[in-house]
PDB file of C-alpha atoms in Angstrom:
ATOM      1  CA  MET A 172     121.445  90.691  93.600  1.00  0.00           C
ATOM      2  CA  LEU A 173     120.629  94.264  94.552  1.00  0.00           C
ATOM      3  CA  CYS A 174     117.805  94.969  96.883  1.00  0.00           C
ATOM      4  CA  THR A 175     115.780  97.997  96.024  1.00  0.00           C
ATOM      5  CA  ALA A 176     113.278  99.663  98.170  1.00  0.00           C
ATOM      6  CA  GLY A 177     109.756  99.758  96.911  1.00  0.00           C
ATOM      7  CA  PRO A 178     107.836 102.945  96.498  1.00  0.00           C
ATOM      8  CA  ARG A 179     107.843 105.201  99.509  1.00  0.00           C
ATOM      9  CA  PRO A 180     104.831 104.403 101.681  1.00  0.00           C
ATOM     10  CA  ARG A 181     102.148 107.040 101.593  1.00  0.00           C
ATOM     11  CA  ASN A 182     101.043 108.631 104.785  1.00  0.00           C
ATOM     12  CA  ALA A 183      98.264 111.108 104.095  1.00  0.00           C
ATOM     13  CA  GLU A 184      98.109 112.448 107.649  1.00  0.00           C
ATOM     14  CA  ALA A 185     101.879 113.027 107.827  1.00  0.00           C
ATOM     15  CA  THR A 186     101.800 114.806 104.467  1.00  0.00           C
ATOM     16  CA  ARG A 187      98.840 116.945 105.513  1.00  0.00           C
ATOM     17  CA  THR A 188     100.627 117.865 108.753  1.00  0.00           C
ATOM     18  CA  ALA A 189     103.836 118.714 106.871  1.00  0.00           C
ATOM     19  CA  ILE A 190     101.890 120.977 104.507  1.00  0.00           C
ATOM     20  CA  LEU A 191     100.148 122.697 107.426  1.00  0.00           C
ATOM     21  CA  ASP A 192     103.480 123.200 109.236  1.00  0.00           C
ATOM     22  CA  ALA A 193     105.074 124.632 106.085  1.00  0.00           C
ATOM     23  CA  ALA A 194     102.107 126.966 105.598  1.00  0.00           C
ATOM     24  CA  LEU A 195     102.386 128.193 109.200  1.00  0.00           C
ATOM     25  CA  GLU A 196     106.082 128.903 108.648  1.00  0.00           C
ATOM     26  CA  ARG A 197     105.417 130.746 105.365  1.00  0.00           C
ATOM     27  CA  PHE A 198     102.498 132.835 106.654  1.00  0.00           C
ATOM     28  CA  ALA A 199     104.519 133.729 109.784  1.00  0.00           C
ATOM     29  CA  ARG A 200     107.454 134.959 107.650  1.00  0.00           C
ATOM     30  CA  GLU A 201     105.674 136.540 104.695  1.00  0.00           C
ATOM     31  CA  SER A 202     102.474 138.418 104.079  1.00  0.00           C
ATOM     32  CA  TYR A 203      99.461 136.472 102.893  1.00  0.00           C
ATOM     33  CA  ASP A 204      99.661 138.122  99.475  1.00  0.00           C
ATOM     34  CA  ASP A 205     103.288 137.019  98.986  1.00  0.00           C
ATOM     35  CA  VAL A 206     102.691 133.326  99.767  1.00  0.00           C
ATOM     36  CA  GLY A 207     101.637 130.923  97.043  1.00  0.00           C
ATOM     37  CA  LEU A 208     100.523 127.316  97.196  1.00  0.00           C
ATOM     38  CA  ARG A 209     103.527 126.416  95.010  1.00  0.00           C
ATOM     39  CA  ASP A 210     105.858 127.943  97.626  1.00  0.00           C
ATOM     40  CA  ILE A 211     104.333 125.841 100.383  1.00  0.00           C
ATOM     41  CA  ALA A 212     104.327 122.719  98.213  1.00  0.00           C
ATOM     42  CA  GLY A 213     107.994 123.304  97.392  1.00  0.00           C
ATOM     43  CA  ASP A 214     108.854 123.566 101.085  1.00  0.00           C
ATOM     44  CA  VAL A 215     107.355 120.118 101.639  1.00  0.00           C
ATOM     45  CA  GLY A 216     108.514 118.575  98.376  1.00  0.00           C
ATOM     46  CA  VAL A 217     105.055 117.839  96.994  1.00  0.00           C
ATOM     47  CA  ASP A 218     103.085 119.029  94.008  1.00  0.00           C
ATOM     48  CA  ALA A 219     100.897 122.120  94.467  1.00  0.00           C
ATOM     49  CA  ALA A 220      97.921 120.035  93.323  1.00  0.00           C
ATOM     50  CA  LEU A 221      98.331 117.909  96.451  1.00  0.00           C
ATOM     51  CA  VAL A 222      98.132 121.010  98.642  1.00  0.00           C
ATOM     52  CA  SER A 223      94.910 121.938  96.856  1.00  0.00           C
ATOM     53  CA  ARG A 224      93.565 118.416  97.266  1.00  0.00           C
ATOM     54  CA  TYR A 225      94.129 118.466 101.027  1.00  0.00           C
ATOM     55  CA  PHE A 226      93.141 122.062 101.749  1.00  0.00           C
ATOM     56  CA  GLY A 227      91.312 123.475  98.741  1.00  0.00           C
ATOM     57  CA  SER A 228      92.198 127.090  98.091  1.00  0.00           C
ATOM     58  CA  LYS A 229      94.844 129.314  99.618  1.00  0.00           C
ATOM     59  CA  ASP A 230      92.056 130.935 101.676  1.00  0.00           C
ATOM     60  CA  GLU A 231      91.020 127.548 103.067  1.00  0.00           C
ATOM     61  CA  LEU A 232      94.634 126.649 103.876  1.00  0.00           C
ATOM     62  CA  PHE A 233      95.110 130.024 105.573  1.00  0.00           C
ATOM     63  CA  GLU A 234      91.943 129.456 107.600  1.00  0.00           C
ATOM     64  CA  THR A 235      93.222 126.024 108.662  1.00  0.00           C
ATOM     65  CA  VAL A 236      96.527 127.590 109.723  1.00  0.00           C
ATOM     66  CA  ILE A 237      94.651 130.126 111.854  1.00  0.00           C
ATOM     67  CA  ASP A 238      92.519 127.362 113.359  1.00  0.00           C
ATOM     68  CA  SER A 239      95.662 125.390 114.238  1.00  0.00           C
ATOM     69  CA  CYS A 240      96.952 128.350 116.264  1.00  0.00           C
ATOM     70  CA  ASP A 241      93.682 128.880 118.124  1.00  0.00           C
ATOM     71  CA  LYS A 242      93.453 127.630 121.701  1.00  0.00           C
ATOM     72  CA  ALA A 243      90.348 129.600 122.637  1.00  0.00           C
ATOM     73  CA  ASP A 244      88.609 126.556 124.074  1.00  0.00           C
ATOM     74  CA  GLU A 245      91.334 126.360 126.746  1.00  0.00           C
ATOM     75  CA  LEU A 246      90.456 129.892 127.827  1.00  0.00           C
ATOM     76  CA  MET A 247      86.838 128.916 128.429  1.00  0.00           C
ATOM     77  CA  SER A 248      87.483 125.535 130.017  1.00  0.00           C
ATOM     78  CA  GLY A 249      87.329 125.287 133.762  1.00  0.00           C
ATOM     79  CA  ASP A 250      85.295 126.981 136.413  1.00  0.00           C
ATOM     80  CA  ARG A 251      84.261 130.556 135.633  1.00  0.00           C
ATOM     81  CA  ALA A 252      84.855 131.486 139.285  1.00  0.00           C
ATOM     82  CA  THR A 253      88.573 130.673 138.945  1.00  0.00           C
ATOM     83  CA  PHE A 254      89.015 132.175 135.473  1.00  0.00           C
ATOM     84  CA  GLY A 255      91.260 135.048 136.582  1.00  0.00           C
ATOM     85  CA  ALA A 256      93.626 132.921 138.660  1.00  0.00           C
ATOM     86  CA  ARG A 257      93.836 130.164 136.052  1.00  0.00           C
ATOM     87  CA  VAL A 258      94.510 132.447 133.094  1.00  0.00           C
ATOM     88  CA  ALA A 259      96.881 134.770 134.973  1.00  0.00           C
ATOM     89  CA  ARG A 260      99.016 131.813 136.075  1.00  0.00           C
ATOM     90  CA  ASP A 261      99.147 130.519 132.507  1.00  0.00           C
ATOM     91  CA  VAL A 262     100.076 133.901 131.035  1.00  0.00           C
ATOM     92  CA  VAL A 263     102.805 134.608 133.575  1.00  0.00           C
ATOM     93  CA  PHE A 264     104.337 131.144 133.931  1.00  0.00           C
ATOM     94  CA  GLU A 265     103.526 129.358 130.675  1.00  0.00           C
ATOM     95  CA  PRO A 266     106.734 128.393 128.853  1.00  0.00           C
ATOM     96  CA  LYS A 267     107.491 130.150 125.586  1.00  0.00           C
ATOM     97  CA  SER A 268     105.731 128.532 122.665  1.00  0.00           C
ATOM     98  CA  ASP A 269     107.187 128.867 119.183  1.00  0.00           C
ATOM     99  CA  THR A 270     103.834 127.846 117.704  1.00  0.00           C
ATOM    100  CA  LYS A 271     102.004 130.616 119.559  1.00  0.00           C
ATOM    101  CA  LEU A 272     104.637 133.148 118.527  1.00  0.00           C
ATOM    102  CA  LYS A 273     104.316 132.033 114.901  1.00  0.00           C
ATOM    103  CA  GLY A 274     100.542 132.310 115.215  1.00  0.00           C
ATOM    104  CA  LEU A 275     100.953 135.870 116.447  1.00  0.00           C
ATOM    105  CA  MET A 276     103.218 136.621 113.491  1.00  0.00           C
ATOM    106  CA  VAL A 277     100.595 135.228 111.100  1.00  0.00           C
ATOM    107  CA  PHE A 278      98.023 137.612 112.592  1.00  0.00           C
ATOM    108  CA  LEU A 279     100.390 140.593 112.450  1.00  0.00           C
ATOM    109  CA  ARG A 280     101.429 139.916 108.856  1.00  0.00           C
ATOM    110  CA  SER A 281      97.751 139.567 107.902  1.00  0.00           C
ATOM    111  CA  VAL A 282      97.086 143.221 108.671  1.00  0.00           C
ATOM    112  CA  SER A 283      98.611 144.245 105.331  1.00  0.00           C
ATOM    113  CA  SER A 284      96.250 142.061 103.293  1.00  0.00           C
ATOM    114  CA  THR A 285      92.588 142.910 102.863  1.00  0.00           C
ATOM    115  CA  LYS A 286      91.765 139.320 101.938  1.00  0.00           C
ATOM    116  CA  ALA A 287      93.653 137.817 104.899  1.00  0.00           C
ATOM    117  CA  MET A 288      92.130 140.306 107.334  1.00  0.00           C
ATOM    118  CA  GLU A 289      88.657 139.300 106.193  1.00  0.00           C
ATOM    119  CA  VAL A 290      89.469 135.683 107.106  1.00  0.00           C
ATOM    120  CA  VAL A 291      91.089 136.646 110.429  1.00  0.00           C
ATOM    121  CA  GLN A 292      88.213 138.921 111.432  1.00  0.00           C
ATOM    122  CA  ARG A 293      85.562 136.361 110.516  1.00  0.00           C
ATOM    123  CA  ILE A 294      87.314 133.600 112.445  1.00  0.00           C
ATOM    124  CA  ALA A 295      88.047 135.839 115.431  1.00  0.00           C
ATOM    125  CA  ASN A 296      84.435 136.971 115.674  1.00  0.00           C
ATOM    126  CA  THR A 297      82.704 133.648 115.034  1.00  0.00           C
ATOM    127  CA  ARG A 298      85.080 131.229 116.736  1.00  0.00           C
ATOM    128  CA  PHE A 299      86.501 133.295 119.551  1.00  0.00           C
ATOM    129  CA  TYR A 300      84.733 136.524 120.497  1.00  0.00           C
ATOM    130  CA  GLY A 301      81.224 135.160 119.950  1.00  0.00           C
ATOM    131  CA  PRO A 302      81.698 132.013 122.074  1.00  0.00           C
ATOM    132  CA  PHE A 303      83.750 133.899 124.673  1.00  0.00           C
ATOM    133  CA  SER A 304      81.029 136.580 124.981  1.00  0.00           C
ATOM    134  CA  GLU A 305      78.409 133.868 125.477  1.00  0.00           C
ATOM    135  CA  TRP A 306      80.609 132.125 128.060  1.00  0.00           C
ATOM    136  CA  VAL A 307      81.065 135.395 129.963  1.00  0.00           C
ATOM    137  CA  GLY A 308      77.323 136.066 129.689  1.00  0.00           C
ATOM    138  CA  GLY A 309      75.190 138.891 130.932  1.00  0.00           C
ATOM    139  CA  PRO A 310      74.101 142.108 129.247  1.00  0.00           C
ATOM    140  CA  ASP A 311      77.696 143.327 128.867  1.00  0.00           C
ATOM    141  CA  GLY A 312      79.190 139.930 128.022  1.00  0.00           C
ATOM    142  CA  ALA A 313      80.638 141.131 124.720  1.00  0.00           C
ATOM    143  CA  ILE A 314      82.234 144.177 126.344  1.00  0.00           C
ATOM    144  CA  LYS A 315      83.685 142.125 129.198  1.00  0.00           C
ATOM    145  CA  ALA A 316      85.000 139.504 126.767  1.00  0.00           C
ATOM    146  CA  ARG A 317      86.735 142.137 124.609  1.00  0.00           C
ATOM    147  CA  LEU A 318      88.337 143.811 127.626  1.00  0.00           C
ATOM    148  CA  ALA A 319      89.531 140.523 129.104  1.00  0.00           C
ATOM    149  CA  ALA A 320      90.856 139.266 125.753  1.00  0.00           C
ATOM    150  CA  GLY A 321      92.691 142.547 125.131  1.00  0.00           C
ATOM    151  CA  PHE A 322      94.311 142.409 128.550  1.00  0.00           C
ATOM    152  CA  ILE A 323      95.326 138.765 128.128  1.00  0.00           C
ATOM    153  CA  MET A 324      96.708 139.342 124.616  1.00  0.00           C
ATOM    154  CA  GLY A 325      98.638 142.400 125.717  1.00  0.00           C
ATOM    155  CA  MET A 326     100.276 140.552 128.597  1.00  0.00           C
ATOM    156  CA  ALA A 327     101.055 137.500 126.458  1.00  0.00           C
ATOM    157  CA  ILE A 328     102.521 139.585 123.638  1.00  0.00           C
ATOM    158  CA  SER A 329     104.600 141.544 126.117  1.00  0.00           C
ATOM    159  CA  ARG A 330     105.952 138.276 127.533  1.00  0.00           C
ATOM    160  CA  ASP A 331     106.731 136.767 124.133  1.00  0.00           C
ATOM    161  CA  ILE A 332     108.308 139.865 122.594  1.00  0.00           C
ATOM    162  CA  THR A 333     110.596 140.537 125.540  1.00  0.00           C
ATOM    163  CA  GLY A 334     111.387 136.900 126.297  1.00  0.00           C
ATOM    164  CA  GLY A 335     109.712 137.021 129.702  1.00  0.00           C
ATOM    165  CA  TYR A 336     108.915 139.655 132.238  1.00  0.00           C
ATOM    166  CA  ALA A 337     112.413 140.033 133.753  1.00  0.00           C
ATOM    167  CA  LEU A 338     110.939 139.766 137.251  1.00  0.00           C
ATOM    168  CA  THR A 339     111.918 137.734 140.277  1.00  0.00           C
ATOM    169  CA  PRO A 340     109.768 134.698 141.112  1.00  0.00           C
ATOM    170  CA  GLU A 341     108.231 136.675 143.974  1.00  0.00           C
ATOM    171  CA  GLU A 342     107.375 139.568 141.655  1.00  0.00           C
ATOM    172  CA  CYS A 343     105.858 137.116 139.165  1.00  0.00           C
ATOM    173  CA  GLU A 344     103.643 135.694 141.927  1.00  0.00           C
ATOM    174  CA  ARG A 345     102.502 139.204 142.863  1.00  0.00           C
ATOM    175  CA  MET A 346     101.830 139.929 139.192  1.00  0.00           C
ATOM    176  CA  VAL A 347      99.729 136.747 138.971  1.00  0.00           C
ATOM    177  CA  GLU A 348      97.685 137.918 141.970  1.00  0.00           C
ATOM    178  CA  ARG A 349      97.067 141.370 140.494  1.00  0.00           C
ATOM    179  CA  MET A 350      96.338 140.049 137.013  1.00  0.00           C
ATOM    180  CA  ALA A 351      93.969 137.414 138.428  1.00  0.00           C
ATOM    181  CA  THR A 352      92.047 140.060 140.353  1.00  0.00           C
ATOM    182  CA  THR A 353      91.811 142.313 137.304  1.00  0.00           C
ATOM    183  CA  LEU A 354      90.672 139.496 135.002  1.00  0.00           C
ATOM    184  CA  GLN A 355      88.109 138.173 137.445  1.00  0.00           C
ATOM    185  CA  THR A 356      86.740 141.705 137.923  1.00  0.00           C
ATOM    186  CA  LEU A 357      86.478 142.135 134.147  1.00  0.00           C
ATOM    187  CA  ILE A 358      84.565 138.858 133.847  1.00  0.00           C
ATOM    188  CA  ASP A 359      82.349 139.261 136.915  1.00  0.00           C
ATOM    189  CA  GLY A 360      81.954 143.040 137.001  1.00  0.00           C
TER     190      GLY A 360
END
């Protein structure tokens, strides 16, 4: 007698995660306008209707992908008085993250699409810059938040694009000190 396996067990969370991972990969490689729900479904081996059931529209899936890349709450966690030192250490010594690099690619590829940029700008303003400006506080909170975020992003992108800073450990420590001072001055100043 042959034993046959029953139907494959369903795991909604695993399927949802697989779809989200496939979408991140697609949006990191291709522009928003060139990616279709059928493409993502095909990458996972599911029907496009299932992608729609889990995420709704392509816009909603794209928004979920952006949300999955966002770690803004980490930036604002911890004592405000140690913000510069904490963030500088993370930016200089944090190991390379493929997910963060893919997130960056999603943002960069979004620039060519009016529709995608609308989503990115709305999310950036409501879920990052708004809360960060409030966290920084004061009459120039929004200005300070934009300057600090620009400095952090620039340093992080520089690290990721070049594969590190190509500095000795001692130079990295000195860079942490300088970056910490600059960031804290931007926040407190």
